[in-house]
PDB file of C-alpha atoms in Angstrom:
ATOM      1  CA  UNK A   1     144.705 167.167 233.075  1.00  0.00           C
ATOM      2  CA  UNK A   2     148.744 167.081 232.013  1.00  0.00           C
ATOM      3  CA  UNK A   3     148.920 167.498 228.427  1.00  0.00           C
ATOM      4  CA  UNK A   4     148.803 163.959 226.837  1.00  0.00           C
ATOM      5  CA  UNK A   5     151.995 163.767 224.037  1.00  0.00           C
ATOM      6  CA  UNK A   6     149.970 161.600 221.151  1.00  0.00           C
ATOM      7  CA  UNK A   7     151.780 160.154 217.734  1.00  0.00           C
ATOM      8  CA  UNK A   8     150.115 159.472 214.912  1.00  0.00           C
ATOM      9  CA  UNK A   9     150.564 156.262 212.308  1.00  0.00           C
ATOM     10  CA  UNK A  10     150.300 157.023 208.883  1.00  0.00           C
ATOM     11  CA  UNK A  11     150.976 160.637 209.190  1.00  0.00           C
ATOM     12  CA  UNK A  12     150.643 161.499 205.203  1.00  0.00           C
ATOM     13  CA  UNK A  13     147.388 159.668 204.292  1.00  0.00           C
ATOM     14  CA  UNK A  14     144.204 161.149 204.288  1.00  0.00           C
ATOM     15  CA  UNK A  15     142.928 160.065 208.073  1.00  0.00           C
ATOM     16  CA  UNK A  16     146.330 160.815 209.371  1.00  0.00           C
ATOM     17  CA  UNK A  17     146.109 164.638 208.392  1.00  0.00           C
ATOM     18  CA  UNK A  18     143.063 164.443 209.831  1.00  0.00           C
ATOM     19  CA  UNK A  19     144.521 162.779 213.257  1.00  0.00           C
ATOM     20  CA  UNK A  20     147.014 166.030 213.153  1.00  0.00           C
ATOM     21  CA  UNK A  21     144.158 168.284 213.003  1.00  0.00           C
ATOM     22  CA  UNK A  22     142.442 166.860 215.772  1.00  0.00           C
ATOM     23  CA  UNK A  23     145.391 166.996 217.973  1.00  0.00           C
ATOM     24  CA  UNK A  24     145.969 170.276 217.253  1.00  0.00           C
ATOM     25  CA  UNK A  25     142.364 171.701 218.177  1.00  0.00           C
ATOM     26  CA  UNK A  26     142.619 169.738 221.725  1.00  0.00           C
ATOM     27  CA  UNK A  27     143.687 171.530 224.545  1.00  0.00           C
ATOM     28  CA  UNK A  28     144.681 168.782 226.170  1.00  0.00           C
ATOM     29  CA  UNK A  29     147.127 166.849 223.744  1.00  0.00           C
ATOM     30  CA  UNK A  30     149.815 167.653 221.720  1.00  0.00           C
ATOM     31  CA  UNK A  31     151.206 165.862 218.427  1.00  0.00           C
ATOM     32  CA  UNK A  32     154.528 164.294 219.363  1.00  0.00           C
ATOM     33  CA  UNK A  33     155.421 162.669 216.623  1.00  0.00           C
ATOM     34  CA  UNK A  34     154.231 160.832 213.333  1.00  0.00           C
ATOM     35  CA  UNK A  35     155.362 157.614 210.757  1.00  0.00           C
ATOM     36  CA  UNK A  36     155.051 156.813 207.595  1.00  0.00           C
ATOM     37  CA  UNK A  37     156.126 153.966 205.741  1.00  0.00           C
ATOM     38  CA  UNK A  38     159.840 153.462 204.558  1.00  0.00           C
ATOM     39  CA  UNK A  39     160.341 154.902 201.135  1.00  0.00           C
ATOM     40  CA  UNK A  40     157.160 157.364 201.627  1.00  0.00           C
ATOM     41  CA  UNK A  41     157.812 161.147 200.129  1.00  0.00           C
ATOM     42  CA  UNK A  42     156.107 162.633 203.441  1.00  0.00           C
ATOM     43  CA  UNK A  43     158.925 161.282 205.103  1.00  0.00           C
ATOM     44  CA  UNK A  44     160.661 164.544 206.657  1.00  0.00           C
ATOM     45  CA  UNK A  45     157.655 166.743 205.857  1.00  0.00           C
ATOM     46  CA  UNK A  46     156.539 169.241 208.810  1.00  0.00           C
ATOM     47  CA  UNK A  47     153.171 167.734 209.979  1.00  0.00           C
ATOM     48  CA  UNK A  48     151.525 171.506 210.449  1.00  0.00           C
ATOM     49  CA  UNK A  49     152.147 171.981 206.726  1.00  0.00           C
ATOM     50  CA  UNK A  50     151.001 168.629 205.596  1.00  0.00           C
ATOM     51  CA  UNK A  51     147.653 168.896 207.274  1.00  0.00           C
ATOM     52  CA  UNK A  52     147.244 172.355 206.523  1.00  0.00           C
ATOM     53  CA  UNK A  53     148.103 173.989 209.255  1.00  0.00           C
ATOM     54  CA  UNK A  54     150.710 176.752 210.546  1.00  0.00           C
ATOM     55  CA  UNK A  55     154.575 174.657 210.909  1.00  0.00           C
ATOM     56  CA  UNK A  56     154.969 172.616 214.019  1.00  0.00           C
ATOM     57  CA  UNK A  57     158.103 171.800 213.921  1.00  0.00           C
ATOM     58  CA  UNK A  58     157.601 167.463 214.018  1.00  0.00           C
ATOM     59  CA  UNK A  59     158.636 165.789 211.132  1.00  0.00           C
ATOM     60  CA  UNK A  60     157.405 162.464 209.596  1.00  0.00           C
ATOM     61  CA  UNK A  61     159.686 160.173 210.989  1.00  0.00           C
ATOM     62  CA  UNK A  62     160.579 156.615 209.253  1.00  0.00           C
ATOM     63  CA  UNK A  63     160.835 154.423 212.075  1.00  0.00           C
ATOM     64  CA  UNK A  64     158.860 153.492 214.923  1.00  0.00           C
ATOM     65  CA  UNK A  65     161.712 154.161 217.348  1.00  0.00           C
ATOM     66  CA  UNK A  66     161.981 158.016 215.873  1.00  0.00           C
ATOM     67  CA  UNK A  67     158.219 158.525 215.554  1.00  0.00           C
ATOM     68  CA  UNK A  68     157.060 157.130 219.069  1.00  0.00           C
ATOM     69  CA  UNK A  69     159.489 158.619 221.442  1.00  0.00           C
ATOM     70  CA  UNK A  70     158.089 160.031 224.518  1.00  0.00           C
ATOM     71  CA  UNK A  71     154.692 159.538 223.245  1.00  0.00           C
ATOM     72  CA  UNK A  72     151.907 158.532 225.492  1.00  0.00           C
ATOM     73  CA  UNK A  73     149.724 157.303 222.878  1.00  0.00           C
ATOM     74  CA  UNK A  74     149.505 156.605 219.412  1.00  0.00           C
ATOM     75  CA  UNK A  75     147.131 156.609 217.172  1.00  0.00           C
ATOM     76  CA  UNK A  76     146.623 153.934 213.935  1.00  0.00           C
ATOM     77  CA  UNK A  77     144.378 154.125 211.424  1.00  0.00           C
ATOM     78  CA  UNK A  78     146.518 151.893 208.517  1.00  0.00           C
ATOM     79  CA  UNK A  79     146.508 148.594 207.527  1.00  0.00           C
ATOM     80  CA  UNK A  80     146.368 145.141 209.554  1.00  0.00           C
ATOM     81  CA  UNK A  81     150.036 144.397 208.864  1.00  0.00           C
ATOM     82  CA  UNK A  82     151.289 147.802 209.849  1.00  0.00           C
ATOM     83  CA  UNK A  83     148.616 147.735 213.258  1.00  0.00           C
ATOM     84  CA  UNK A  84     150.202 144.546 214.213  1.00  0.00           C
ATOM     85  CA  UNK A  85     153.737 145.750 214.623  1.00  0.00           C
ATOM     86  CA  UNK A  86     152.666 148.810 215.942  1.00  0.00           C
ATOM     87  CA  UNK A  87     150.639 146.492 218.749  1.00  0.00           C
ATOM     88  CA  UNK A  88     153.847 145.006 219.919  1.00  0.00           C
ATOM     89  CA  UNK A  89     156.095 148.067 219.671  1.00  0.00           C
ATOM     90  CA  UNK A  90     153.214 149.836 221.895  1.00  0.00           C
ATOM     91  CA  UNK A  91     152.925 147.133 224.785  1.00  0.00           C
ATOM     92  CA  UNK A  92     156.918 147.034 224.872  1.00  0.00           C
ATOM     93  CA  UNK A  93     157.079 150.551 225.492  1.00  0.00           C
ATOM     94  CA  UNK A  94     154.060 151.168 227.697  1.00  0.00           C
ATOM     95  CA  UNK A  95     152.400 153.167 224.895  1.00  0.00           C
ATOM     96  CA  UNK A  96     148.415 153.257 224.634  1.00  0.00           C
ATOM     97  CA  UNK A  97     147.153 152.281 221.549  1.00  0.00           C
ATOM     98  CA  UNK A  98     143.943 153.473 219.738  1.00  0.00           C
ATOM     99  CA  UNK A  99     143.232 151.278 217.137  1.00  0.00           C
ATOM    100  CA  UNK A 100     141.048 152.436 214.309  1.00  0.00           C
ATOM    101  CA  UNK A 101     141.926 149.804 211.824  1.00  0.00           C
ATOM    102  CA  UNK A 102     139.201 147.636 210.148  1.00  0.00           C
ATOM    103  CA  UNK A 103     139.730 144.319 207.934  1.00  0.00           C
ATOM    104  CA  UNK A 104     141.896 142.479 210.689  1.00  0.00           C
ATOM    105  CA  UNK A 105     142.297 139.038 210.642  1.00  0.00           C
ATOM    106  CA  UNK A 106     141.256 136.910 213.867  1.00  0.00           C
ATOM    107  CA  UNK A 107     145.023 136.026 213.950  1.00  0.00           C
ATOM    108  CA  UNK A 108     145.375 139.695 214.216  1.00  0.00           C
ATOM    109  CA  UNK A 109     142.967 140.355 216.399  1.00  0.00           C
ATOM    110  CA  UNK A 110     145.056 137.928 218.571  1.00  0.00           C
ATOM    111  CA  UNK A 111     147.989 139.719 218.470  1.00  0.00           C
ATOM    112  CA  UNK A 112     146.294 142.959 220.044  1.00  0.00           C
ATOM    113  CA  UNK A 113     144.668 141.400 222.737  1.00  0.00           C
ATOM    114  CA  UNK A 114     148.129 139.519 223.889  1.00  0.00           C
ATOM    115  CA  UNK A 115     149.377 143.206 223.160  1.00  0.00           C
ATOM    116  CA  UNK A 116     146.630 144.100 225.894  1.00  0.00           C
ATOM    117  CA  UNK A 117     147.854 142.243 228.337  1.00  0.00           C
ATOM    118  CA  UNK A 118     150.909 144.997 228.608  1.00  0.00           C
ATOM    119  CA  UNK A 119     149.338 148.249 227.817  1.00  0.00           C
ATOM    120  CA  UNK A 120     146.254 150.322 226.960  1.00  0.00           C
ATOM    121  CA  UNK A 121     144.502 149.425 223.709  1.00  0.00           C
ATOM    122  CA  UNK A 122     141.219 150.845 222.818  1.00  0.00           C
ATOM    123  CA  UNK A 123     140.081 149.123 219.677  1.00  0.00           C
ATOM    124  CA  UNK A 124     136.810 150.000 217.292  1.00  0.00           C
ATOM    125  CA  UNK A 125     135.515 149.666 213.940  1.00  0.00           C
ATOM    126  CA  UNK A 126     134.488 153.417 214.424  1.00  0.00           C
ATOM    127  CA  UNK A 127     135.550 156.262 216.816  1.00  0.00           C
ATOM    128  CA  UNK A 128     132.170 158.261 216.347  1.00  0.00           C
ATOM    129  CA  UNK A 129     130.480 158.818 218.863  1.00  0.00           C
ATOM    130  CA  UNK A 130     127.159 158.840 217.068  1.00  0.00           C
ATOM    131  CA  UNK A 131     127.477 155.197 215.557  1.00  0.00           C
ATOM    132  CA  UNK A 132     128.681 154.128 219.306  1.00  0.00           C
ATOM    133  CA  UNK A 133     125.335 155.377 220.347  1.00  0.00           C
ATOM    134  CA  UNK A 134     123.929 153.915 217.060  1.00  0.00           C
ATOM    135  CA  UNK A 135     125.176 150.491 218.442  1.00  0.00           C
ATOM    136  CA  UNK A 136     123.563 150.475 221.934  1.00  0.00           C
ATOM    137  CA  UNK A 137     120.422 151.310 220.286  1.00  0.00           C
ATOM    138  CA  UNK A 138     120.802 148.519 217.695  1.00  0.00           C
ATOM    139  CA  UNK A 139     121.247 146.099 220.257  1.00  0.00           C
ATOM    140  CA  UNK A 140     118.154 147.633 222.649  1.00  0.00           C
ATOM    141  CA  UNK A 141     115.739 146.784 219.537  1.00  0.00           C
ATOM    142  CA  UNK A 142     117.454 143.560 218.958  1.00  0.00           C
ATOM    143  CA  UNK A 143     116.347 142.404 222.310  1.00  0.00           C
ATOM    144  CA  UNK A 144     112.955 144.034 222.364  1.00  0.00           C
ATOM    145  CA  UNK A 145     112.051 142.686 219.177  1.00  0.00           C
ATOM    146  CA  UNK A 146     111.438 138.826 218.241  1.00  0.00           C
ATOM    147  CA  UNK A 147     113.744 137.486 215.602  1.00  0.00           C
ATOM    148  CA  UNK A 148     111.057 135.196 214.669  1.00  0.00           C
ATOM    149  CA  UNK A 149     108.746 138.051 213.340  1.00  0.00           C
ATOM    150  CA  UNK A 150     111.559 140.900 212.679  1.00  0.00           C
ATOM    151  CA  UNK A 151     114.374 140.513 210.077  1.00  0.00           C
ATOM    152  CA  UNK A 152     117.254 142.446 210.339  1.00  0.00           C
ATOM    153  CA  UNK A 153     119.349 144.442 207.613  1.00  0.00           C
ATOM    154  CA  UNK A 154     122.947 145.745 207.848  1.00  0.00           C
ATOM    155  CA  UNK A 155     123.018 148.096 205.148  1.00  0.00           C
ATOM    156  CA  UNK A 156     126.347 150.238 204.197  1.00  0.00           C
ATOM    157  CA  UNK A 157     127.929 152.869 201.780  1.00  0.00           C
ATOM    158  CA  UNK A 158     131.267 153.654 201.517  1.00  0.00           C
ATOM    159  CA  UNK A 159     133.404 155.596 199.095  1.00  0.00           C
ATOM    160  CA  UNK A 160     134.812 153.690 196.219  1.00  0.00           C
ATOM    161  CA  UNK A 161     138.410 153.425 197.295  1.00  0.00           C
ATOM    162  CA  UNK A 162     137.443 151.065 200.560  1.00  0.00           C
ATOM    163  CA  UNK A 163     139.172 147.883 200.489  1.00  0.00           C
ATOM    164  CA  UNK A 164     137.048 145.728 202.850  1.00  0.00           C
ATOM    165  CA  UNK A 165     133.675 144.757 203.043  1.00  0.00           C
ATOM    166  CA  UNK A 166     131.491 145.039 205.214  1.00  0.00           C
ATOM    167  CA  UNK A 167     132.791 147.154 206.692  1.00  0.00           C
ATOM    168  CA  UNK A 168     134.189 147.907 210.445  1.00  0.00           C
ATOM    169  CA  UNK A 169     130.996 150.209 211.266  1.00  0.00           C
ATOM    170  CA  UNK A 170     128.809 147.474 209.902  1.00  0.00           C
ATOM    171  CA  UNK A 171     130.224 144.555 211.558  1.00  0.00           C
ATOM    172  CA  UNK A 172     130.301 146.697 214.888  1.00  0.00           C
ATOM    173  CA  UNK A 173     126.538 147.475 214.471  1.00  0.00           C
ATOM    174  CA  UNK A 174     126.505 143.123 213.435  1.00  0.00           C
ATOM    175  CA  UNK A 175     127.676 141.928 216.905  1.00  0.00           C
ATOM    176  CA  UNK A 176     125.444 144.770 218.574  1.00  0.00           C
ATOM    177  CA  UNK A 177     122.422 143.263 217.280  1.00  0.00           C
ATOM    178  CA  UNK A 178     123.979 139.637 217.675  1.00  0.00           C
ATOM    179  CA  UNK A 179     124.250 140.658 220.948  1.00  0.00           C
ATOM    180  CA  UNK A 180     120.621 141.696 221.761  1.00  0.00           C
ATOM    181  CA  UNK A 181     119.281 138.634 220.388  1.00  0.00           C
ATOM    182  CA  UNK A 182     122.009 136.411 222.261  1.00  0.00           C
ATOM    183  CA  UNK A 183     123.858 134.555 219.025  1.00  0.00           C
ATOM    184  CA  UNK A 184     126.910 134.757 217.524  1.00  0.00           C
ATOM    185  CA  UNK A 185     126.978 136.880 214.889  1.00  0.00           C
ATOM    186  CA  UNK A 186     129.306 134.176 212.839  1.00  0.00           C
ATOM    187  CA  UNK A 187     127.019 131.770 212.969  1.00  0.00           C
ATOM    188  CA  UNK A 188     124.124 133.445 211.869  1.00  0.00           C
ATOM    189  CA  UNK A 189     125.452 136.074 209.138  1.00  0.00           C
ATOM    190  CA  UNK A 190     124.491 136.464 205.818  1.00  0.00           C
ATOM    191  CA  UNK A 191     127.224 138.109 203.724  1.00  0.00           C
ATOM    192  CA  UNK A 192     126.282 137.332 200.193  1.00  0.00           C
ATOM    193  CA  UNK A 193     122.951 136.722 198.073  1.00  0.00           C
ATOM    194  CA  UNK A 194     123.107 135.798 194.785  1.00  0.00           C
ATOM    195  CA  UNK A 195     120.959 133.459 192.157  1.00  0.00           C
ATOM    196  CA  UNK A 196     118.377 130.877 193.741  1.00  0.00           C
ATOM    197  CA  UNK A 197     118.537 131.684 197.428  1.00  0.00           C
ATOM    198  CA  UNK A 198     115.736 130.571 198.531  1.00  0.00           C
ATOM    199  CA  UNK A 199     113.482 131.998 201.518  1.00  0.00           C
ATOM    200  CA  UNK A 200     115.600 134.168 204.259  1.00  0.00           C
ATOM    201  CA  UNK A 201     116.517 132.212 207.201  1.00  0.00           C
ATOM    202  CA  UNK A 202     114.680 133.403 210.511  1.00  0.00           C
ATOM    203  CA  UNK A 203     117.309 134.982 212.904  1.00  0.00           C
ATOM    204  CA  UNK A 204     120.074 135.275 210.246  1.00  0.00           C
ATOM    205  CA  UNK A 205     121.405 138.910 210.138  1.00  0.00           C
ATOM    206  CA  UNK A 206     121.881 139.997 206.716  1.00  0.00           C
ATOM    207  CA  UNK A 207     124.827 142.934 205.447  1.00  0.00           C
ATOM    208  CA  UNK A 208     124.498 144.532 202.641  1.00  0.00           C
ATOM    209  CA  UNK A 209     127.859 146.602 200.534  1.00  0.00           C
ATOM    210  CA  UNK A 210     127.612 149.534 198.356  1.00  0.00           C
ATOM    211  CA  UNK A 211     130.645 151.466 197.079  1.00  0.00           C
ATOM    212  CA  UNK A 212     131.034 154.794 195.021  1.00  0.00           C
ATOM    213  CA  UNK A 213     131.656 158.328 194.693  1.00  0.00           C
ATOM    214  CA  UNK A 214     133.473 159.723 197.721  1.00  0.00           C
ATOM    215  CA  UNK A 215     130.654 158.791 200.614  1.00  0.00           C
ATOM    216  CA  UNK A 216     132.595 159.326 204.076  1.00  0.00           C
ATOM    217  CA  UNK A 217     130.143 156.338 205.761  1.00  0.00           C
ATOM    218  CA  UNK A 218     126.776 155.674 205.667  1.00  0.00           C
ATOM    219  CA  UNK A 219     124.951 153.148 207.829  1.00  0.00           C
ATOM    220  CA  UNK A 220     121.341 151.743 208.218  1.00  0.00           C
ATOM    221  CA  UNK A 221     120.431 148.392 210.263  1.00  0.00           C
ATOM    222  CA  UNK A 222     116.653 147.823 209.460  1.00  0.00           C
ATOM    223  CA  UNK A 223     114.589 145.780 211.225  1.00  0.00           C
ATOM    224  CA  UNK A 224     111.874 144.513 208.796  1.00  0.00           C
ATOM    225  CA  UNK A 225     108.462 143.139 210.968  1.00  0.00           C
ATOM    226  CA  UNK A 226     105.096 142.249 209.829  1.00  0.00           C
ATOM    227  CA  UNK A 227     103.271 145.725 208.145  1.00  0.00           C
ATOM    228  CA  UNK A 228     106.113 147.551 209.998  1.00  0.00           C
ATOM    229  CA  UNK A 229     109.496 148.295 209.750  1.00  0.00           C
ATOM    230  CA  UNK A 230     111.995 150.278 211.717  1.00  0.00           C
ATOM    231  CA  UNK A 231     115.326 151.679 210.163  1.00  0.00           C
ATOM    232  CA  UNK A 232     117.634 153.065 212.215  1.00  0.00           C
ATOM    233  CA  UNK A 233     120.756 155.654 210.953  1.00  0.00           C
ATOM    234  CA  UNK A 234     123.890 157.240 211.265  1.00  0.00           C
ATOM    235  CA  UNK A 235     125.388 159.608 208.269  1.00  0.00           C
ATOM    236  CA  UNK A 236     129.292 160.508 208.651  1.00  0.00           C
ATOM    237  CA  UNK A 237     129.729 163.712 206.839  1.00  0.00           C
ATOM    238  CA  UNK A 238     133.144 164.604 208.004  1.00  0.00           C
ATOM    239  CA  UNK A 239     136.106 162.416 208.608  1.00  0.00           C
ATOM    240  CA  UNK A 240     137.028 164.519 211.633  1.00  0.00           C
ATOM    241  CA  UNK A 241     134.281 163.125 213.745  1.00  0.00           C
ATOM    242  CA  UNK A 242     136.482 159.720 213.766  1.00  0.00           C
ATOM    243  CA  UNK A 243     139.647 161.630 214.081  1.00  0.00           C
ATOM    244  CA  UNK A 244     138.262 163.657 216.949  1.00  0.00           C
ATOM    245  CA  UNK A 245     136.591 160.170 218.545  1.00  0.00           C
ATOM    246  CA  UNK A 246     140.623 158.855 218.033  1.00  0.00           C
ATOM    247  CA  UNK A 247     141.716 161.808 219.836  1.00  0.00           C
ATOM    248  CA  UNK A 248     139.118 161.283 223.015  1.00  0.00           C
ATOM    249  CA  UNK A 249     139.868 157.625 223.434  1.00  0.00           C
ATOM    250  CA  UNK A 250     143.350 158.319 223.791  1.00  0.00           C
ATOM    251  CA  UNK A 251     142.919 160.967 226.207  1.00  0.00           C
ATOM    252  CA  UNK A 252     140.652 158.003 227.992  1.00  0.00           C
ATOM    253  CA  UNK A 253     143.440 155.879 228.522  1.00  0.00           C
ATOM    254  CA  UNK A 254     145.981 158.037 229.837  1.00  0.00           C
ATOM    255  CA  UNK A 255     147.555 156.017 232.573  1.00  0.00           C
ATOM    256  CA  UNK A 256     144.828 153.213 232.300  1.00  0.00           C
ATOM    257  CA  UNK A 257     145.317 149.988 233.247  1.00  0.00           C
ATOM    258  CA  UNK A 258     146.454 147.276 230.387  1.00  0.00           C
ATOM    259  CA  UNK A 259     143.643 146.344 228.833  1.00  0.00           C
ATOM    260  CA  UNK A 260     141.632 145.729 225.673  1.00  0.00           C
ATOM    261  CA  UNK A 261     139.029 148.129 225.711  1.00  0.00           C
ATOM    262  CA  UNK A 262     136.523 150.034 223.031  1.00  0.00           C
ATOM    263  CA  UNK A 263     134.975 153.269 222.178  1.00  0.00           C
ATOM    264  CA  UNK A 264     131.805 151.737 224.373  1.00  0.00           C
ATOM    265  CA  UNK A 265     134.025 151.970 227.528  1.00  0.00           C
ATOM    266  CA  UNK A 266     135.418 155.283 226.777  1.00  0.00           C
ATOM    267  CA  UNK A 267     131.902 156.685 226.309  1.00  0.00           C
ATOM    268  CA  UNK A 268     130.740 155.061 229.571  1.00  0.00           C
ATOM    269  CA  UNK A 269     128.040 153.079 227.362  1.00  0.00           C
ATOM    270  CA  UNK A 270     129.418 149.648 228.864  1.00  0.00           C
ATOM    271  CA  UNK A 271     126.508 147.088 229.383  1.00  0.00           C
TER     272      UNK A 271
END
């Protein structure tokens, strides 16, 4: 395999040093550039040193135009605003786009898929590969168990600075098990409890949000049966397992077609 040149959105934040490292321990990418927003003091900072690692010689670049040239991928972990203009600026260029972004909007959801239609995007709430396996197994017991007789649980834990909720991880494990039953998760959600509730509804698919302390991810879907229940798990102890994932699904869609694809297809896991 040609080495793959990858850039990296959000170069100075926590996941983005974390990108850098993973780019650097692949032997078949290299980092070929990285952003950061206008006004940022990374901006101009060598992207070995700001990840920890020996000089590399790229620089945090301000604009879009600097950071992505030549690149054959990029990858975004930021913010649904920032993902959005990077969507467009990818398809115009014929840039594949790994999209680890959580809290987006439908509208912006919209806006990646029509971004799909021009180039690569491979799109998940998480780049594990343990939770994607965690989500085919979700969805196995959500078929072979009845919802009539087994209540299901989305339960998470993230670390206190996480600004949506649920989160992506739980909504991805959500549809799984929305999936094995056959609804739409939408429909049949449960996102908040509080005073006089009244019995659960049969079917419904319930989430559940704790924050604190500096938890990387922790995620549980329990299914809850008569004198049984059945909890299934997936602890993140390192953010370099999604950084790694990031790195894998890029080197996936070197020279794929355009497309909108997700950490299921790059695994092979595709029902």
């Amino acid at each position: 395999m040609s080495t793959m040149r990858i850039a990296v959105i959000g170069a100075g934040g926590r996941m983005g040093r974390n990108l850098i490292r993973a780019i650097d321990e692949s032997e078949n990418a290299v980092l070929s550039g990285a952003l950061e927003r206008a006004g940022s003091p990374q901006i101009g900072a060598d992207c070995g040193v700001l990840a920890g690692l020996e000089p590399n010689g790229v620089t945090v670049a301000a604009t879009m135009e600097e950071a992505f040239a030549g690149a054959d991928a990029v990858l975004d972990f930021t913010a649904p605003a920032a993902t959005r203009a990077v969507a467009e600026f990818a398809a115009a260029n014929g840039i594949a786009h790994v999209i680890g972004t959580t809290g987006m909007s439908a509208d912006d959801d919209a806006v990646v898929a029509e971004a799909a239609n021009r180039t690569a995007v491979v799109k998940s709430g998480n780049m594990s590969m343990g939770v994607i396996l965690l989500s085919v197994l979700v969805e196995q017991a959500a078929r072979a168990l009845e919802a009539a007789d087994w209540d299901l649980e989305v339960l998470e834990m993230h670390h206190r600075h996480k600004v949506d909720a649920p989160s992506g991880t739980a909504l991805l494990l959500g549809k799984a098990a929305a999936k094995g039953r056959g609804i739409d998760l939408a429909g049949n959600s449960v996102r908040v409890r509080d005073g006089h509730t009244g019995p659960r509804e049969a079917g419904s698919i319930g989430f559940a949000t704790l924050r604190g302390g500096s938890v990387v991810g922790d995620h549980s879907v329990i299914l809850a049966g008569p004198g049984e229940r059945v909890t299934i798990s997936h602890h993140a102890e390192d953010r370099m397992i999604f950084a790694r994932g990031a790195v894998k699904a890029a080197l996936w869609a070197k020279d794929r077609a355009p497309g909108l694809y997700s950490m299921h297809d790059v695994l092979g896991l595709t029902s």
